[in-house]
Structures are given as C-alpha cells and as structure tokens.
PDB file of C-alpha atoms in Angstrom:
ATOM      1  CA  MET A 158      -0.018  -0.009   0.005  1.00  0.00           C
ATOM      2  CA  ASP A 159       1.324   3.458  -0.951  1.00  0.00           C
ATOM      3  CA  SER A 160       1.940   5.512   2.175  1.00  0.00           C
ATOM      4  CA  ARG A 161       2.559   8.812   0.421  1.00  0.00           C
ATOM      5  CA  GLN A 162       0.543  11.744   1.676  1.00  0.00           C
ATOM      6  CA  HIS A 163      -0.205  13.021  -1.821  1.00  0.00           C
ATOM      7  CA  ARG A 164      -0.996  10.951  -4.907  1.00  0.00           C
ATOM      8  CA  ARG A 165       1.690  10.952  -7.601  1.00  0.00           C
ATOM      9  CA  VAL A 166       0.812  11.327 -11.267  1.00  0.00           C
ATOM     10  CA  ARG A 167       3.054  10.067 -14.053  1.00  0.00           C
ATOM     11  CA  MET A 168       4.097  13.150 -15.980  1.00  0.00           C
ATOM     12  CA  ARG A 169       7.115  14.050 -18.121  1.00  0.00           C
ATOM     13  CA  VAL A 170       7.837  17.757 -17.599  1.00  0.00           C
ATOM     14  CA  PRO A 171      11.131  19.681 -17.873  1.00  0.00           C
ATOM     15  CA  VAL A 172      12.709  20.574 -14.539  1.00  0.00           C
ATOM     16  CA  ARG A 173      15.905  22.471 -13.667  1.00  0.00           C
ATOM     17  CA  LEU A 174      17.872  21.336 -10.617  1.00  0.00           C
ATOM     18  CA  ARG A 175      20.429  23.520  -8.840  1.00  0.00           C
ATOM     19  CA  TRP A 176      22.655  22.400  -5.965  1.00  0.00           C
ATOM     20  CA  SER A 177      25.839  23.471  -4.226  1.00  0.00           C
ATOM     21  CA  ALA A 178      29.104  21.742  -5.143  1.00  0.00           C
ATOM     22  CA  PRO A 179      32.409  22.254  -3.282  1.00  0.00           C
ATOM     23  CA  PHE A 180      33.546  25.190  -5.469  1.00  0.00           C
ATOM     24  CA  ARG A 181      30.403  26.349  -7.243  1.00  0.00           C
ATOM     25  CA  GLN A 182      26.772  25.625  -7.882  1.00  0.00           C
ATOM     26  CA  LYS A 183      25.847  22.993 -10.440  1.00  0.00           C
ATOM     27  CA  ILE A 184      22.796  22.896 -12.687  1.00  0.00           C
ATOM     28  CA  GLU A 185      21.156  19.969 -14.470  1.00  0.00           C
ATOM     29  CA  LEU A 186      18.236  20.045 -16.866  1.00  0.00           C
ATOM     30  CA  ALA A 187      16.156  16.905 -16.508  1.00  0.00           C
ATOM     31  CA  ASN A 188      12.601  15.523 -16.789  1.00  0.00           C
ATOM     32  CA  THR A 189      10.167  14.335 -14.211  1.00  0.00           C
ATOM     33  CA  ILE A 190       8.941  10.736 -14.101  1.00  0.00           C
ATOM     34  CA  ASP A 191       6.042  11.513 -11.792  1.00  0.00           C
ATOM     35  CA  VAL A 192       4.901  14.475  -9.711  1.00  0.00           C
ATOM     36  CA  SER A 193       2.788  15.230  -6.655  1.00  0.00           C
ATOM     37  CA  ARG A 194       1.892  18.247  -4.544  1.00  0.00           C
ATOM     38  CA  SER A 195       4.758  17.475  -2.148  1.00  0.00           C
ATOM     39  CA  GLY A 196       7.541  16.314  -4.425  1.00  0.00           C
ATOM     40  CA  LEU A 197       8.982  15.050  -7.705  1.00  0.00           C
ATOM     41  CA  LEU A 198      10.536  11.884  -9.077  1.00  0.00           C
ATOM     42  CA  VAL A 199      13.146  12.978 -11.606  1.00  0.00           C
ATOM     43  CA  SER A 200      15.342  11.131 -14.107  1.00  0.00           C
ATOM     44  CA  THR A 201      18.858  12.565 -13.647  1.00  0.00           C
ATOM     45  CA  LYS A 202      22.319  11.857 -15.049  1.00  0.00           C
ATOM     46  CA  GLU A 203      24.014  12.433 -11.693  1.00  0.00           C
ATOM     47  CA  PRO A 204      23.365  10.645  -8.394  1.00  0.00           C
ATOM     48  CA  HIS A 205      22.205  12.703  -5.406  1.00  0.00           C
ATOM     49  CA  ALA A 206      22.740  11.620  -1.810  1.00  0.00           C
ATOM     50  CA  PRO A 207      19.651  11.327   0.427  1.00  0.00           C
ATOM     51  CA  GLY A 208      19.306  14.416   2.567  1.00  0.00           C
ATOM     52  CA  ALA A 209      21.059  16.701   0.077  1.00  0.00           C
ATOM     53  CA  ALA A 210      19.455  20.107  -0.539  1.00  0.00           C
ATOM     54  CA  VAL A 211      18.505  21.235  -4.070  1.00  0.00           C
ATOM     55  CA  TRP A 212      16.461  23.979  -5.679  1.00  0.00           C
ATOM     56  CA  ALA A 213      13.998  22.946  -8.373  1.00  0.00           C
ATOM     57  CA  THR A 214      12.377  25.043 -11.099  1.00  0.00           C
ATOM     58  CA  PHE A 215       9.255  23.161 -12.150  1.00  0.00           C
ATOM     59  CA  PRO A 216       8.078  23.292 -14.812  1.00  0.00           C
ATOM     60  CA  PHE A 217      11.152  24.844 -16.449  1.00  0.00           C
ATOM     61  CA  ASP A 218      10.946  26.949 -19.627  1.00  0.00           C
ATOM     62  CA  ALA A 219      14.329  27.229 -21.330  1.00  0.00           C
ATOM     63  CA  SER A 220      13.123  30.156 -23.450  1.00  0.00           C
ATOM     64  CA  LEU A 221      12.867  32.402 -20.363  1.00  0.00           C
ATOM     65  CA  THR A 222      16.139  33.867 -19.122  1.00  0.00           C
ATOM     66  CA  ASP A 223      14.964  35.007 -15.696  1.00  0.00           C
ATOM     67  CA  GLY A 224      12.064  35.205 -13.298  1.00  0.00           C
ATOM     68  CA  GLN A 225      11.270  31.501 -12.947  1.00  0.00           C
ATOM     69  CA  PRO A 226      10.698  30.604  -9.286  1.00  0.00           C
ATOM     70  CA  GLU A 227      12.925  28.030  -7.585  1.00  0.00           C
ATOM     71  CA  VAL A 228      11.618  25.800  -4.813  1.00  0.00           C
ATOM     72  CA  ALA A 229      13.789  24.377  -2.039  1.00  0.00           C
ATOM     73  CA  ALA A 230      13.674  20.577  -1.879  1.00  0.00           C
ATOM     74  CA  ARG A 231      15.529  17.677  -0.303  1.00  0.00           C
ATOM     75  CA  VAL A 232      16.593  14.320  -1.712  1.00  0.00           C
ATOM     76  CA  VAL A 233      14.774  11.412  -0.100  1.00  0.00           C
ATOM     77  CA  ARG A 234      15.775   8.538  -2.382  1.00  0.00           C
ATOM     78  CA  CYS A 235      18.141   7.793  -5.304  1.00  0.00           C
ATOM     79  CA  ASP A 236      17.768   4.577  -7.352  1.00  0.00           C
ATOM     80  CA  GLU A 237      18.719   3.245 -10.753  1.00  0.00           C
ATOM     81  CA  VAL A 238      16.063   4.605 -13.077  1.00  0.00           C
ATOM     82  CA  LEU A 239      15.367   1.311 -14.909  1.00  0.00           C
ATOM     83  CA  GLU A 240      14.663  -0.403 -11.614  1.00  0.00           C
ATOM     84  CA  VAL A 241      12.053   2.248 -10.871  1.00  0.00           C
ATOM     85  CA  ILE A 242      10.510   1.736 -14.302  1.00  0.00           C
ATOM     86  CA  ARG A 243      10.288  -2.015 -13.716  1.00  0.00           C
ATOM     87  CA  ALA A 244       8.652  -1.483 -10.328  1.00  0.00           C
ATOM     88  CA  THR A 245       6.179   1.042 -11.754  1.00  0.00           C
ATOM     89  CA  ASN A 246       5.352  -1.207 -14.655  1.00  0.00           C
ATOM     90  CA  ALA A 247       4.810  -4.183 -12.344  1.00  0.00           C
ATOM     91  CA  ARG A 248       2.383  -2.217 -10.195  1.00  0.00           C
ATOM     92  CA  GLU A 249       0.281  -0.817 -12.998  1.00  0.00           C
ATOM     93  CA  LYS A 250      -0.061  -3.595 -15.584  1.00  0.00           C
ATOM     94  CA  VAL A 251      -2.500  -6.454 -15.121  1.00  0.00           C
ATOM     95  CA  GLN A 252      -0.701  -9.745 -15.553  1.00  0.00           C
ATOM     96  CA  THR A 253      -2.282 -12.990 -16.611  1.00  0.00           C
ATOM     97  CA  ALA A 254      -0.929 -16.517 -16.496  1.00  0.00           C
ATOM     98  CA  ASN A 255      -0.386 -16.742 -20.285  1.00  0.00           C
ATOM     99  CA  VAL A 256       1.380 -13.394 -20.792  1.00  0.00           C
ATOM    100  CA  SER A 257       4.668 -14.148 -22.529  1.00  0.00           C
ATOM    101  CA  GLU A 258       8.071 -12.802 -21.529  1.00  0.00           C
ATOM    102  CA  GLN A 259       8.271 -10.983 -24.899  1.00  0.00           C
ATOM    103  CA  GLU A 260       5.063  -9.068 -24.151  1.00  0.00           C
ATOM    104  CA  ARG A 261       6.335  -8.019 -20.716  1.00  0.00           C
ATOM    105  CA  SER A 262       9.613  -6.825 -22.226  1.00  0.00           C
ATOM    106  CA  ALA A 263       7.749  -4.840 -24.903  1.00  0.00           C
ATOM    107  CA  LYS A 264       5.677  -3.058 -22.283  1.00  0.00           C
ATOM    108  CA  LEU A 265       8.822  -2.158 -20.339  1.00  0.00           C
ATOM    109  CA  ASP A 266      10.461  -0.731 -23.488  1.00  0.00           C
ATOM    110  CA  GLN A 267       7.316   1.235 -24.289  1.00  0.00           C
ATOM    111  CA  LEU A 268       7.265   2.735 -20.789  1.00  0.00           C
ATOM    112  CA  ALA A 269      10.954   3.697 -21.074  1.00  0.00           C
ATOM    113  CA  ARG A 270      10.342   5.434 -24.416  1.00  0.00           C
ATOM    114  CA  ALA A 271       7.358   7.277 -22.943  1.00  0.00           C
ATOM    115  CA  ILE A 272       9.567   9.073 -20.421  1.00  0.00           C
ATOM    116  CA  GLY A 273      12.337   9.614 -22.969  1.00  0.00           C
ATOM    117  CA  ILE A 274      15.201   7.527 -21.578  1.00  0.00           C
ATOM    118  CA  SER A 275      15.268   4.457 -23.805  1.00  0.00           C
ATOM    119  CA  ASP A 276      18.416   5.557 -25.637  1.00  0.00           C
ATOM    120  CA  ALA A 277      19.949   7.539 -22.780  1.00  0.00           C
ATOM    121  CA  PRO A 278      23.044   6.412 -20.813  1.00  0.00           C
ATOM    122  CA  PRO A 279      22.481   4.863 -17.369  1.00  0.00           C
ATOM    123  CA  THR A 280      20.658   7.415 -15.220  1.00  0.00           C
ATOM    124  CA  TYR A 281      19.127   7.737 -11.775  1.00  0.00           C
ATOM    125  CA  ALA A 282      15.619   8.150 -10.477  1.00  0.00           C
ATOM    126  CA  VAL A 283      15.814  10.699  -7.696  1.00  0.00           C
ATOM    127  CA  ALA A 284      12.892  11.489  -5.398  1.00  0.00           C
ATOM    128  CA  PHE A 285      12.735  15.049  -4.099  1.00  0.00           C
ATOM    129  CA  HIS A 286      10.496  16.309  -1.308  1.00  0.00           C
ATOM    130  CA  PHE A 287       9.665  20.028  -1.213  1.00  0.00           C
ATOM    131  CA  ASP A 288      10.716  21.807   1.942  1.00  0.00           C
ATOM    132  CA  ALA A 289       7.771  22.672   4.183  1.00  0.00           C
ATOM    133  CA  PRO A 290       6.874  26.400   4.312  1.00  0.00           C
ATOM    134  CA  PRO A 291       7.711  28.218   7.555  1.00  0.00           C
ATOM    135  CA  ARG A 292       5.125  27.943  10.297  1.00  0.00           C
ATOM    136  CA  SER A 293       2.987  30.891  11.210  1.00  0.00           C
ATOM    137  CA  SER A 294       3.474  32.791  14.442  1.00  0.00           C
ATOM    138  CA  SER A 295       0.546  30.975  16.036  1.00  0.00           C
ATOM    139  CA  ASP A 296       0.547  27.309  17.036  1.00  0.00           C
ATOM    140  CA  GLY A 297      -3.187  26.938  16.441  1.00  0.00           C
ATOM    141  CA  ASN A 298      -4.159  27.482  20.087  1.00  0.00           C
ATOM    142  CA  ALA A 299      -4.180  31.283  19.935  1.00  0.00           C
ATOM    143  CA  ARG A 300      -0.664  31.326  21.353  1.00  0.00           C
ATOM    144  CA  HIS A 301       1.519  33.907  19.654  1.00  0.00           C
ATOM    145  CA  TYR A 302       5.273  34.098  19.729  1.00  0.00           C
ATOM    146  CA  ASP A 303       7.490  37.168  19.832  1.00  0.00           C
ATOM    147  CA  ALA A 304       6.401  39.923  17.485  1.00  0.00           C
ATOM    148  CA  GLU A 305       8.377  40.505  14.301  1.00  0.00           C
ATOM    149  CA  ARG A 306      11.011  43.089  15.091  1.00  0.00           C
ATOM    150  CA  ARG A 307      12.304  43.665  11.578  1.00  0.00           C
ATOM    151  CA  LYS A 308      11.563  47.003   9.930  1.00  0.00           C
ATOM    152  CA  SER A 309      10.582  45.255   6.692  1.00  0.00           C
ATOM    153  CA  ILE A 310       8.833  41.910   6.272  1.00  0.00           C
ATOM    154  CA  ARG A 311      10.890  39.069   4.861  1.00  0.00           C
ATOM    155  CA  LYS A 312       9.243  36.921   2.208  1.00  0.00           C
ATOM    156  CA  PRO A 313      10.231  33.307   1.456  1.00  0.00           C
ATOM    157  CA  LEU A 314      12.105  33.497  -1.851  1.00  0.00           C
ATOM    158  CA  ALA A 315      14.865  31.432  -3.501  1.00  0.00           C
ATOM    159  CA  ILE A 316      17.230  33.551  -5.604  1.00  0.00           C
ATOM    160  CA  HIS A 317      20.727  32.807  -6.820  1.00  0.00           C
ATOM    161  CA  ILE A 318      23.266  35.241  -5.327  1.00  0.00           C
ATOM    162  CA  ARG A 319      27.056  35.711  -5.188  1.00  0.00           C
ATOM    163  CA  VAL A 320      28.589  36.392  -1.781  1.00  0.00           C
ATOM    164  CA  HIS A 321      32.106  37.193  -0.658  1.00  0.00           C
ATOM    165  CA  PRO A 322      33.702  38.838   2.393  1.00  0.00           C
ATOM    166  CA  GLU A 323      34.402  42.560   1.974  1.00  0.00           C
ATOM    167  CA  THR A 324      38.183  42.044   1.940  1.00  0.00           C
ATOM    168  CA  ILE A 325      38.279  38.812  -0.118  1.00  0.00           C
ATOM    169  CA  PRO A 326      37.402  38.882  -3.857  1.00  0.00           C
ATOM    170  CA  TRP A 327      36.583  35.160  -4.265  1.00  0.00           C
ATOM    171  CA  PHE A 328      32.834  34.680  -4.079  1.00  0.00           C
ATOM    172  CA  GLU A 329      30.602  31.717  -3.404  1.00  0.00           C
ATOM    173  CA  GLU A 330      27.322  30.988  -5.160  1.00  0.00           C
ATOM    174  CA  ALA A 331      24.448  30.651  -2.731  1.00  0.00           C
ATOM    175  CA  MET A 332      20.651  30.601  -2.601  1.00  0.00           C
ATOM    176  CA  THR A 333      18.440  32.867  -0.537  1.00  0.00           C
ATOM    177  CA  LEU A 334      15.818  31.456   1.805  1.00  0.00           C
ATOM    178  CA  ASP A 335      13.962  34.736   2.385  1.00  0.00           C
ATOM    179  CA  VAL A 336      14.474  38.383   1.386  1.00  0.00           C
ATOM    180  CA  SER A 337      13.276  41.801   2.498  1.00  0.00           C
ATOM    181  CA  GLU A 338      14.165  45.390   1.539  1.00  0.00           C
ATOM    182  CA  THR A 339      16.779  45.562   4.281  1.00  0.00           C
ATOM    183  CA  GLY A 340      18.056  42.011   4.714  1.00  0.00           C
ATOM    184  CA  MET A 341      18.066  38.389   3.693  1.00  0.00           C
ATOM    185  CA  ARG A 342      18.748  34.877   4.895  1.00  0.00           C
ATOM    186  CA  PHE A 343      20.726  32.501   2.679  1.00  0.00           C
ATOM    187  CA  ARG A 344      22.220  29.022   2.794  1.00  0.00           C
ATOM    188  CA  SER A 345      26.027  28.999   2.682  1.00  0.00           C
ATOM    189  CA  GLN A 346      28.817  26.444   2.366  1.00  0.00           C
ATOM    190  CA  ARG A 347      31.286  28.858   4.014  1.00  0.00           C
ATOM    191  CA  GLU A 348      31.774  29.792   7.639  1.00  0.00           C
ATOM    192  CA  TYR A 349      30.805  33.313   8.626  1.00  0.00           C
ATOM    193  CA  ALA A 350      30.509  34.985  12.035  1.00  0.00           C
ATOM    194  CA  SER A 351      28.198  37.669  13.388  1.00  0.00           C
ATOM    195  CA  GLY A 352      29.563  41.101  12.541  1.00  0.00           C
ATOM    196  CA  ASP A 353      31.308  40.016   9.305  1.00  0.00           C
ATOM    197  CA  HIS A 354      30.886  42.380   6.371  1.00  0.00           C
ATOM    198  CA  LEU A 355      29.829  40.702   3.107  1.00  0.00           C
ATOM    199  CA  LYS A 356      29.392  41.909  -0.466  1.00  0.00           C
ATOM    200  CA  ILE A 357      26.279  40.444  -2.100  1.00  0.00           C
ATOM    201  CA  ALA A 358      25.278  40.571  -5.778  1.00  0.00           C
ATOM    202  CA  PHE A 359      22.157  39.166  -7.446  1.00  0.00           C
ATOM    203  CA  GLU A 360      22.590  36.827 -10.401  1.00  0.00           C
ATOM    204  CA  GLY A 361      20.383  38.718 -12.833  1.00  0.00           C
ATOM    205  CA  VAL A 362      19.166  42.282 -13.141  1.00  0.00           C
ATOM    206  CA  ALA A 363      15.533  41.157 -13.101  1.00  0.00           C
ATOM    207  CA  SER A 364      16.136  39.326  -9.806  1.00  0.00           C
ATOM    208  CA  ALA A 365      17.689  42.315  -8.009  1.00  0.00           C
ATOM    209  CA  LEU A 366      15.236  43.120  -5.238  1.00  0.00           C
ATOM    210  CA  TRP A 367      17.589  45.681  -3.750  1.00  0.00           C
ATOM    211  CA  ARG A 368      17.819  48.842  -5.795  1.00  0.00           C
ATOM    212  CA  GLY A 369      21.134  50.609  -6.208  1.00  0.00           C
ATOM    213  CA  ALA A 370      24.638  49.283  -6.798  1.00  0.00           C
ATOM    214  CA  ARG A 371      25.436  45.918  -8.393  1.00  0.00           C
ATOM    215  CA  GLU A 372      27.055  44.789  -5.117  1.00  0.00           C
ATOM    216  CA  PHE A 373      25.614  45.520  -1.694  1.00  0.00           C
ATOM    217  CA  LEU A 374      27.526  45.742   1.544  1.00  0.00           C
ATOM    218  CA  SER A 375      25.846  43.768   4.321  1.00  0.00           C
ATOM    219  CA  GLN A 376      26.590  42.704   7.860  1.00  0.00           C
ATOM    220  CA  VAL A 377      26.059  39.216   9.270  1.00  0.00           C
ATOM    221  CA  VAL A 378      23.607  39.340  12.181  1.00  0.00           C
ATOM    222  CA  ARG A 379      22.974  35.635  12.740  1.00  0.00           C
ATOM    223  CA  VAL A 380      24.488  32.263  11.790  1.00  0.00           C
ATOM    224  CA  ALA A 381      22.567  29.039  12.427  1.00  0.00           C
ATOM    225  CA  PRO A 382      23.541  25.387  11.728  1.00  0.00           C
ATOM    226  CA  ILE A 383      21.331  23.196   9.540  1.00  0.00           C
ATOM    227  CA  ALA A 384      20.496  19.796  11.023  1.00  0.00           C
ATOM    228  CA  GLY A 385      22.101  16.950   9.088  1.00  0.00           C
ATOM    229  CA  SER A 386      24.126  19.268   6.850  1.00  0.00           C
ATOM    230  CA  ALA A 387      27.477  21.030   6.802  1.00  0.00           C
ATOM    231  CA  ALA A 388      25.815  24.144   5.397  1.00  0.00           C
ATOM    232  CA  LEU A 389      24.784  27.161   7.461  1.00  0.00           C
ATOM    233  CA  GLU A 390      21.891  29.601   7.385  1.00  0.00           C
ATOM    234  CA  VAL A 391      23.256  33.141   7.362  1.00  0.00           C
ATOM    235  CA  SER A 392      21.133  36.217   8.089  1.00  0.00           C
ATOM    236  CA  VAL A 393      22.463  39.617   6.979  1.00  0.00           C
ATOM    237  CA  HIS A 394      21.360  43.251   7.259  1.00  0.00           C
ATOM    238  CA  ARG A 395      21.971  45.583   4.325  1.00  0.00           C
ATOM    239  CA  LEU A 396      24.315  48.515   5.136  1.00  0.00           C
ATOM    240  CA  ASP A 397      24.182  50.532   1.873  1.00  0.00           C
TER     241      ASP A 397
END
C-alpha cells in the first residue's frame, strides 16, 4: 500500500535542478517521471545523496532567461532509473498466467520510451520532497510568539546570489531562503561569524530586489547550523 501523503501522477515535464558543489553551484536540466503536490521523481544523469538540498524550477521553460521561481527541496531517495521503471510497470499492468516474456519486455520498453530515456546512458531516479513552508506565528491554540522586530517583512524567496567577504574577492554561489528590503537569509557552504561584512550581488538584473549598486555591503547578524548538513543559514542586514 502506498503511504505517500499526496498521490503521484506520471508526468514528463522539464525541470531544472540547482545544488551546491564544493567550489560552485551545479545545474542539471532533466525531466520528471512523476509528480505530486509534495515532491517530484526525476530522471537525472548524476546521483544525489539522500538528505542533500537542491532547488527545483518546475516546470522549467528554457526560453525564459529570468524570473522563474525556484523551490527548495531535499533528496529522499536515489535509485537506478530502470529499476524504478520495472517497479512502476509491475504495479500498474495487469498480468495474466499466459502473458509471454516478450510481451512483458515490450511493455517495459514502451514505458521507457514514454519518459524519454530508452536511448539515454544509465541514469538515476531521484525522489525530491519540497521543503515545508515556515510555520505561522501561532501554534493553532491562539498562542503567539514574539512579534516580528524587523523594519521590513521578509518573504520566502529562493534567488541565486554571489557572496564574498568585503576584503576577499573570491565569491561563493548561494541561494536565498527569504528576502526583505533591508536584509536576507541565505544558505552557505562557508563559515561566517556575526559582525562580518559581506558583499552580495544578485545573479540577474531582473532578480535584483535591492535597488542601487550591483554589489551591496551587508553585515552578518545571525548564523545558524542546519540539522544533518554542513551548510549554514546566514542572516544579513543591508548597510548601503
């Protein structure tokens, strides 16, 4: 019995995956195998370790250069894609005692062609689960937590940025978690400390939510570890 919270539908749709590598961010264009409200099953050329964080643009339109939203997700499973096809085919086809081995093989080949991987090199079927949105300030029992003290409201938003310390020119590519007019929170592979001054630049002009210079001087106000990951969540306040 399928224990998933949301029903998955077989659907082949373009998706762009972005994740952090040791020296830069990597991007892969792929296709979904099936989709649901809470996640995707994607045919990829690269394996992804369970627990790894990615950002998915779904559906992805290659004709658009900017402005396509990216959703934070986490890898929950990575298998050989043909094994997933065989399992899916076995669940959905009705077998009878006199069905020949040739007929079963033909159905498997037809399913592989339907999702566009029959002639592709060995690939992986990676299941991604979308990160849950942040909880509201109430726990459902009319109990409210500390009031928001920021001067401007931060909105959950994933945008590709380039970050480097004020005195060091080598930048890292990172993704924001939320952004406001005066600050942001992003996920980083580097170690920063409260009080550090950082230069931040948005990837594209259309994505620049802060008006003014191409690079913005900011100060780190909070650094928090991420459970099960070497990455950190870094909160900064814009200085210029």
